[in-house]
GROMACS .gro file of C-alpha atoms in nm:
model
  335
    1PRO     CA    1   9.160  31.010  11.242
    2LEU     CA    2   9.053  30.738  11.000
    3LEU     CA    3   9.137  30.461  11.248
    4LEU     CA    4   8.946  30.642  11.522
    5THR     CA    5   8.643  30.695  11.297
    6CYS     CA    6   8.623  30.322  11.225
    7ARG     CA    7   8.593  30.252  11.596
    8LEU     CA    8   8.329  30.513  11.678
    9THR     CA    9   7.952  30.470  11.647
   10GLY     CA   10   7.637  30.673  11.702
   11LYS     CA   11   7.660  31.028  11.830
   12ALA     CA   12   8.039  31.014  11.872
   13LEU     CA   13   8.082  30.926  11.504
   14GLN     CA   14   7.859  31.217  11.399
   15VAL     CA   15   8.054  31.464  11.613
   16VAL     CA   16   8.395  31.352  11.489
   17SER     CA   17   8.279  31.349  11.127
   18ALA     CA   18   8.160  31.709  11.163
   19LEU     CA   19   8.506  31.830  11.271
   20SER     CA   20   8.738  31.993  11.023
   21PRO     CA   21   9.046  31.795  10.908
   22THR     CA   22   9.267  32.016  11.125
   23ASP     CA   23   9.057  31.969  11.439
   24GLY     CA   24   9.011  31.599  11.363
   25ALA     CA   25   9.387  31.550  11.383
   26ASP     CA   26   9.405  31.716  11.727
   27TYR     CA   27   9.344  31.456  12.000
   28ASP     CA   28   9.246  31.710  12.266
   29LYS     CA   29   8.984  31.872  12.043
   30VAL     CA   30   8.840  31.533  11.939
   31LYS     CA   31   8.820  31.422  12.302
   32SER     CA   32   8.657  31.748  12.410
   33ALA     CA   33   8.400  31.731  12.128
   34VAL     CA   34   8.301  31.371  12.210
   35LEU     CA   35   8.273  31.437  12.584
   36THR     CA   36   8.067  31.751  12.523
   37ALA     CA   37   7.827  31.558  12.300
   38TYR     CA   38   7.756  31.303  12.573
   39GLU     CA   39   7.761  31.548  12.863
   40LEU     CA   40   7.437  31.608  13.052
   41VAL     CA   41   7.316  31.934  13.201
   42PRO     CA   42   7.432  32.011  13.559
   43GLU     CA   43   7.083  31.949  13.700
   44ALA     CA   44   7.084  31.593  13.566
   45TYR     CA   45   7.416  31.516  13.734
   46ARG     CA   46   7.296  31.676  14.057
   47GLN     CA   47   6.985  31.456  14.066
   48ARG     CA   48   7.186  31.143  13.992
   49PHE     CA   49   7.432  31.230  14.270
   50ARG     CA   50   7.161  31.305  14.526
   51PHE     CA   51   6.939  31.003  14.455
   52GLU     CA   52   7.200  30.736  14.382
   53LYS     CA   53   7.131  30.437  14.609
   54PRO     CA   54   7.340  30.125  14.680
   55LYS     CA   55   7.253  29.845  14.439
   56LEU     CA   56   7.178  29.490  14.546
   57ASN     CA   57   7.512  29.329  14.449
   58GLN     CA   58   7.725  29.639  14.506
   59SER     CA   59   7.982  29.677  14.783
   60TYR     CA   60   8.001  29.997  14.986
   61VAL     CA   61   8.342  30.075  14.837
   62GLU     CA   62   8.193  30.058  14.487
   63TYR     CA   63   7.897  30.269  14.600
   64ALA     CA   64   8.131  30.533  14.747
   65HIS     CA   65   8.331  30.539  14.423
   66MET     CA   66   8.012  30.588  14.219
   67LYS     CA   67   7.907  30.875  14.447
   68SER     CA   68   8.247  31.036  14.401
   69VAL     CA   69   8.231  31.001  14.021
   70LEU     CA   70   7.882  31.155  14.007
   71PHE     CA   71   7.993  31.444  14.227
   72GLU     CA   72   8.292  31.511  14.001
   73LYS     CA   73   8.065  31.511  13.695
   74TRP     CA   74   7.825  31.751  13.866
   75CYS     CA   75   8.110  31.989  13.951
   76SER     CA   76   8.262  31.958  13.603
   77ALA     CA   77   7.931  32.033  13.429
   78SER     CA   78   7.883  32.334  13.659
   79HIS     CA   79   8.239  32.459  13.583
   80ILE     CA   80   8.351  32.441  13.946
   81SER     CA   81   8.723  32.507  13.978
   82THR     CA   82   8.769  32.676  14.318
   83LEU     CA   83   8.643  32.634  14.672
   84SER     CA   84   8.444  32.957  14.635
   85ASP     CA   85   8.264  32.816  14.329
   86LEU     CA   86   8.179  32.498  14.522
   87LYS     CA   87   8.043  32.708  14.809
   88GLU     CA   88   7.816  32.901  14.571
   89LEU     CA   89   7.695  32.574  14.415
   90ILE     CA   90   7.596  32.420  14.750
   91LEU     CA   91   7.430  32.741  14.874
   92ILE     CA   92   7.224  32.779  14.555
   93GLU     CA   93   7.109  32.417  14.574
   94GLU     CA   94   7.004  32.451  14.938
   95PHE     CA   95   6.831  32.781  14.856
   96LYS     CA   96   6.625  32.619  14.578
   97ARG     CA   97   6.511  32.335  14.806
   98HIS     CA   98   6.297  32.580  15.006
   99LEU     CA   99   6.144  32.772  14.714
  100PRO     CA  100   5.818  32.714  14.522
  101GLU     CA  101   5.847  32.503  14.209
  102LYS     CA  102   5.758  32.795  13.981
  103LEU     CA  103   6.037  33.006  14.127
  104VAL     CA  104   6.290  32.721  14.098
  105LEU     CA  105   6.207  32.681  13.729
  106TYR     CA  106   6.262  33.053  13.678
  107LEU     CA  107   6.604  33.043  13.844
  108ASN     CA  108   6.704  32.738  13.640
  109GLU     CA  109   6.610  32.922  13.321
  110GLN     CA  110   6.829  33.217  13.425
  111LYS     CA  111   7.126  32.980  13.490
  112VAL     CA  112   7.245  33.173  13.795
  113ASN     CA  113   7.594  33.096  13.929
  114SER     CA  114   7.595  33.337  14.223
  115PHE     CA  115   7.404  33.290  14.548
  116SER     CA  116   7.341  33.664  14.585
  117GLU     CA  117   7.219  33.688  14.225
  118ALA     CA  118   6.978  33.401  14.286
  119ALA     CA  119   6.835  33.578  14.591
  120LEU     CA  120   6.788  33.906  14.399
  121LEU     CA  121   6.617  33.732  14.107
  122ALA     CA  122   6.390  33.546  14.350
  123ASP     CA  123   6.283  33.872  14.514
  124GLU     CA  124   6.218  34.037  14.177
  125PHE     CA  125   6.013  33.741  14.059
  126SER     CA  126   5.807  33.733  14.380
  127LEU     CA  127   5.738  34.107  14.375
  128THR     CA  128   5.642  34.105  14.006
  129HIS     CA  129   5.400  33.818  14.040
  130ARG     CA  130   5.257  33.957  14.362
  131VAL     CA  131   5.174  34.287  14.185
  132ARG     CA  132   5.007  34.101  13.899
  133GLU     CA  133   4.796  33.895  14.138
  134THR     CA  134   4.696  34.210  14.329
  135ARG     CA  135   4.586  34.383  14.008
  136THR     CA  136   4.385  34.080  13.904
  137ASP     CA  137   4.209  34.065  14.240
  138ALA     CA  138   4.135  34.439  14.222
  139ASN     CA  139   3.978  34.402  13.879
  140ARG     CA  140   3.761  34.122  14.007
  141ALA     CA  141   3.655  34.328  14.309
  142PHE     CA  142   3.527  34.620  14.098
  143ARG     CA  143   3.360  34.404  13.835
  144PRO     CA  144   2.987  34.487  13.842
  145SER     CA  145   2.765  34.196  13.930
  146VAL     CA  146   2.488  34.095  13.692
  147ARG     CA  147   2.146  34.108  13.853
  148LEU     CA  148   1.873  33.884  13.727
  149THR     CA  149   1.520  34.005  13.679
  150PRO     CA  150   1.246  33.868  13.906
  151SER     CA  151   1.113  33.666  13.612
  152SER     CA  152   1.441  33.474  13.579
  153ASN     CA  153   1.409  33.100  13.635
  154SER     CA  154   1.731  33.085  13.839
  155GLU     CA  155   1.564  33.273  14.131
  156LYS     CA  156   1.278  33.025  14.150
  157PRO     CA  157   1.342  32.730  14.384
  158GLU     CA  158   1.354  32.382  14.238
  159CYS     CA  159   1.180  32.085  14.398
  160PHE     CA  160   1.410  31.791  14.469
  161TYR     CA  161   1.124  31.544  14.414
  162CYS     CA  162   0.951  31.644  14.091
  163HIS     CA  163   1.231  31.882  13.975
  164LYS     CA  164   0.979  32.154  13.887
  165ARG     CA  165   1.047  32.519  13.967
  166GLY     CA  166   0.829  32.741  14.181
  167HIS     CA  167   0.811  32.534  14.501
  168VAL     CA  168   1.023  32.327  14.738
  169ILE     CA  169   0.986  31.961  14.832
  170ARG     CA  170   0.798  32.054  15.151
  171ASP     CA  171   0.512  32.198  14.941
  172CYS     CA  172   0.532  31.946  14.654
  173TYR     CA  173   0.180  31.844  14.548
  174SER     CA  174   0.299  31.530  14.369
  175LEU     CA  175   0.475  31.402  14.682
  176LYS     CA  176   0.174  31.473  14.903
  177LEU     CA  177  -0.053  31.291  14.658
  178LYS     CA  178   0.181  30.989  14.659
  179ASN     CA  179   0.185  30.980  15.040
  180ARG     CA  180  -0.193  30.982  15.053
  181ARG     CA  181  -0.216  30.687  14.812
  182THR     CA  182   0.044  30.477  14.994
  183GLY     CA  183  -0.080  30.572  15.339
  184SER     CA  184   0.256  30.703  15.457
  185SER     CA  185   0.295  31.005  15.681
  186PRO     CA  186   0.282  31.342  15.503
  187ASN     CA  187   0.566  31.465  15.727
  188LYS     CA  188   0.812  31.249  15.535
  189ASP     CA  189   0.899  31.510  15.277
  190ARG     CA  190   1.245  31.372  15.203
  191PRO     CA  191   1.309  31.118  14.928
  192GLU     CA  192   1.445  30.781  15.030
  193ILE     CA  193   1.818  30.738  14.995
  194ALA     CA  194   1.979  30.401  14.937
  195CYS     CA  195   2.293  30.346  15.142
  196CYS     CA  196   2.568  30.093  15.103
  197ASP     CA  197   2.864  29.989  15.315
  198LYS     CA  198   3.174  30.182  15.212
  199THR     CA  199   3.407  29.893  15.298
  200HIS     CA  200   3.230  29.662  15.053
  201ALA     CA  201   3.226  29.930  14.782
  202GLU     CA  202   3.603  29.975  14.805
  203LYS     CA  203   3.694  29.606  14.798
  204PRO     CA  204   3.879  29.489  14.485
  205SER     CA  205   3.693  29.281  14.231
  206PRO     CA  206   3.712  28.903  14.294
  207CYS     CA  207   3.873  28.855  13.951
  208PHE     CA  208   4.190  29.022  14.089
  209LYS     CA  209   4.220  28.780  14.383
  210PRO     CA  210   4.503  28.561  14.233
  211PHE     CA  211   4.715  28.874  14.182
  212LEU     CA  212   4.649  29.048  14.515
  213SER     CA  213   4.893  29.049  14.804
  214GLU     CA  214   4.983  29.256  15.107
  215GLY     CA  215   5.306  29.434  15.183
  216PHE     CA  216   5.467  29.728  15.357
  217VAL     CA  217   5.596  30.061  15.224
  218SER     CA  218   5.796  30.343  15.380
  219LEU     CA  219   6.001  30.645  15.279
  220PRO     CA  220   6.382  30.625  15.257
  221GLY     CA  221   6.534  30.682  15.600
  222SER     CA  222   6.205  30.619  15.782
  223GLU     CA  223   6.123  30.320  16.001
  224ASP     CA  224   5.745  30.375  15.989
  225ASP     CA  225   5.602  30.098  15.770
  226THR     CA  226   5.256  30.132  15.617
  227LYS     CA  227   5.055  29.822  15.526
  228VAL     CA  228   4.923  29.825  15.168
  229VAL     CA  229   4.713  29.610  14.935
  230ILE     CA  230   4.917  29.532  14.623
  231LEU     CA  231   4.790  29.436  14.276
  232ARG     CA  232   5.040  29.274  14.039
  233ASP     CA  233   4.959  29.419  13.695
  234THR     CA  234   5.160  29.274  13.405
  235GLY     CA  235   5.013  29.540  13.177
  236ALA     CA  236   5.169  29.823  13.378
  237SER     CA  237   5.520  29.933  13.288
  238LEU     CA  238   5.548  30.154  13.599
  239THR     CA  239   5.472  30.094  13.966
  240LEU     CA  240   5.209  30.335  14.104
  241ILE     CA  241   5.108  30.425  14.460
  242LYS     CA  242   4.837  30.639  14.622
  243ARG     CA  243   4.952  30.976  14.752
  244SER     CA  244   4.763  30.947  15.083
  245LEU     CA  245   4.964  30.646  15.203
  246LEU     CA  246   5.296  30.819  15.279
  247PRO     CA  247   5.404  31.177  15.364
  248PHE     CA  248   5.579  31.242  15.033
  249SER     CA  249   5.805  31.548  15.028
  250GLU     CA  250   6.098  31.704  14.846
  251ASN     CA  251   6.333  31.464  15.022
  252SER     CA  252   6.172  31.164  14.848
  253GLN     CA  253   6.132  31.332  14.508
  254ALA     CA  254   6.325  31.196  14.212
  255GLY     CA  255   6.316  31.540  14.053
  256TYR     CA  256   6.100  31.462  13.753
  257SER     CA  257   5.754  31.344  13.643
  258VAL     CA  258   5.635  31.095  13.382
  259MET     CA  259   5.333  31.092  13.153
  260LEU     CA  260   5.100  30.793  13.191
  261GLN     CA  261   4.858  30.666  12.928
  262GLY     CA  262   4.578  30.417  12.993
  263ILE     CA  263   4.325  30.227  12.787
  264GLU     CA  264   4.119  30.542  12.740
  265MET     CA  265   4.422  30.691  12.556
  266GLY     CA  266   4.429  30.992  12.787
  267ALA     CA  267   4.751  31.117  12.946
  268ILE     CA  268   4.815  31.221  13.307
  269SER     CA  269   5.130  31.328  13.490
  270ALA     CA  270   5.274  31.139  13.788
  271GLU     CA  271   5.553  31.261  14.015
  272MET     CA  272   5.833  31.011  14.072
  273HIS     CA  273   5.935  30.938  14.432
  274HIS     CA  274   6.170  30.698  14.610
  275ILE     CA  275   6.011  30.441  14.846
  276LYS     CA  276   6.104  30.119  15.025
  277LEU     CA  277   5.877  29.825  14.937
  278SER     CA  278   5.855  29.484  15.100
  279CYS     CA  279   5.613  29.224  14.961
  280PRO     CA  280   5.612  28.852  14.870
  281LEU     CA  281   5.730  28.927  14.514
  282VAL     CA  282   6.003  29.192  14.558
  283SER     CA  283   6.175  29.391  14.830
  284GLY     CA  284   6.403  29.694  14.815
  285ASP     CA  285   6.418  30.059  14.710
  286PHE     CA  286   6.213  30.154  14.405
  287LEU     CA  287   6.107  30.457  14.201
  288VAL     CA  288   5.727  30.481  14.184
  289GLY     CA  289   5.472  30.716  14.034
  290VAL     CA  290   5.247  30.894  14.284
  291LEU     CA  291   4.879  30.954  14.201
  292ASP     CA  292   4.586  31.084  14.405
  293GLU     CA  293   4.374  30.780  14.316
  294LEU     CA  294   4.435  30.447  14.143
  295PRO     CA  295   4.198  30.304  13.879
  296THR     CA  296   4.135  29.986  14.083
  297LYS     CA  297   3.925  30.034  14.396
  298GLY     CA  298   4.059  29.886  14.715
  299VAL     CA  299   4.417  29.873  14.584
  300ASP     CA  300   4.689  30.090  14.738
  301LEU     CA  301   4.981  30.000  14.509
  302ILE     CA  302   4.997  29.868  14.152
  303LEU     CA  303   5.313  29.661  14.108
  304GLY     CA  304   5.439  29.710  13.752
  305ASN     CA  305   5.695  29.533  13.537
  306ASP     CA  306   5.967  29.785  13.628
  307ALA     CA  307   5.986  29.642  13.981
  308ALA     CA  308   5.856  29.285  13.948
  309GLY     CA  309   6.000  29.201  13.607
  310GLY     CA  310   5.871  28.860  13.495
  311LEU     CA  311   5.739  28.759  13.837
  312VAL     CA  312   5.361  28.730  13.861
  313VAL     CA  313   5.310  28.512  14.170
  314PRO     CA  314   5.557  28.438  14.452
  315LEU     CA  315   5.794  28.146  14.398
  316PRO     CA  316   5.709  27.834  14.604
  317GLU     CA  317   5.919  27.788  14.917
  318LEU     CA  318   6.072  27.452  15.014
  319ILE     CA  319   6.063  27.386  15.390
  320PHE     CA  320   6.241  27.104  15.571
  321GLU     CA  321   5.962  27.029  15.818
  322PRO     CA  322   5.625  27.035  15.638
  323GLU     CA  323   5.319  27.126  15.839
  324VAL     CA  324   5.057  26.847  15.855
  325HIS     CA  325   4.702  26.950  15.937
  326ASP     CA  326   4.525  26.674  16.129
  327GLU     CA  327   4.164  26.669  16.013
  328GLY     CA  328   3.920  26.407  16.136
  329PRO     CA  329   3.982  26.089  16.337
  330ARG     CA  330   4.287  25.880  16.262
  331CYS     CA  331   4.230  25.552  16.076
  332LEU     CA  332   4.436  25.235  16.098
  333LEU     CA  333   4.441  24.998  15.804
  334VAL     CA  334   4.407  24.632  15.906
  335CYS     CA  335   4.469  24.344  15.667
   0.00000   0.00000   0.00000
């Protein structure tokens, strides 16, 4: 045990040190304690197995081996020992894929191992919450409404021109007096509204021009590419994309969300999804955070350091036949 303790570090050292002298001398118990300390929950192994993708410098044989190892870890963490247990595991997973998120969280908390038990708990949860919602709606329906007295200011109309109560803009004396002075028609009882072109309002600021590029994104397994405007942000640790660009679903979900914090020190949650990205800087499969809107107008995707690393602008390309642009008449030097 002393020789083994000298070789261990971190969590493994803490676990072995906590064992009794008798258990510390038993190899099987030491091995079981160390593996248990580093073991993840079954849901973590399931997500890693489902969303494991081939890496850039990885052969398909290595990828198949990694898939097999992750599947074995998922089964081991779920205590699968027979074909019947494996059948229950697959059925429960498929059952959860078509349930609301709130119901899936409830079933995960109950740690169900039987498909029939999961179905019964789902029905009980749905019926219980449906009764609660019905009672809440009934209480709202019989709640007496508060009537305001005729002298209340909320019943008096408000003028959109002078913002005084008691009349509408059609009968506004101040507006009629202004029209008489300027000589305009009294029928124009609507205030002037300034309009601007939406395309110009949504264009990125010119200061971002050196870091802007265009690329294409799509969901894994889909051939439909969507053109996007990309901003390379070296201050972003995570790549972000607008939700309206792709039809994100449970098939592209990574199974978790992350908390984002900006310069205003506020925190928002972003779901993580798998996408395929092709742009001048990087290309491949990436995990990105999905938001309804991005802080930079006119930008569809913010390329963070997780995907681009240290690249800021595309590397220059060396071509064998340079293109020469002929501008102006040719000149011949004569000595």
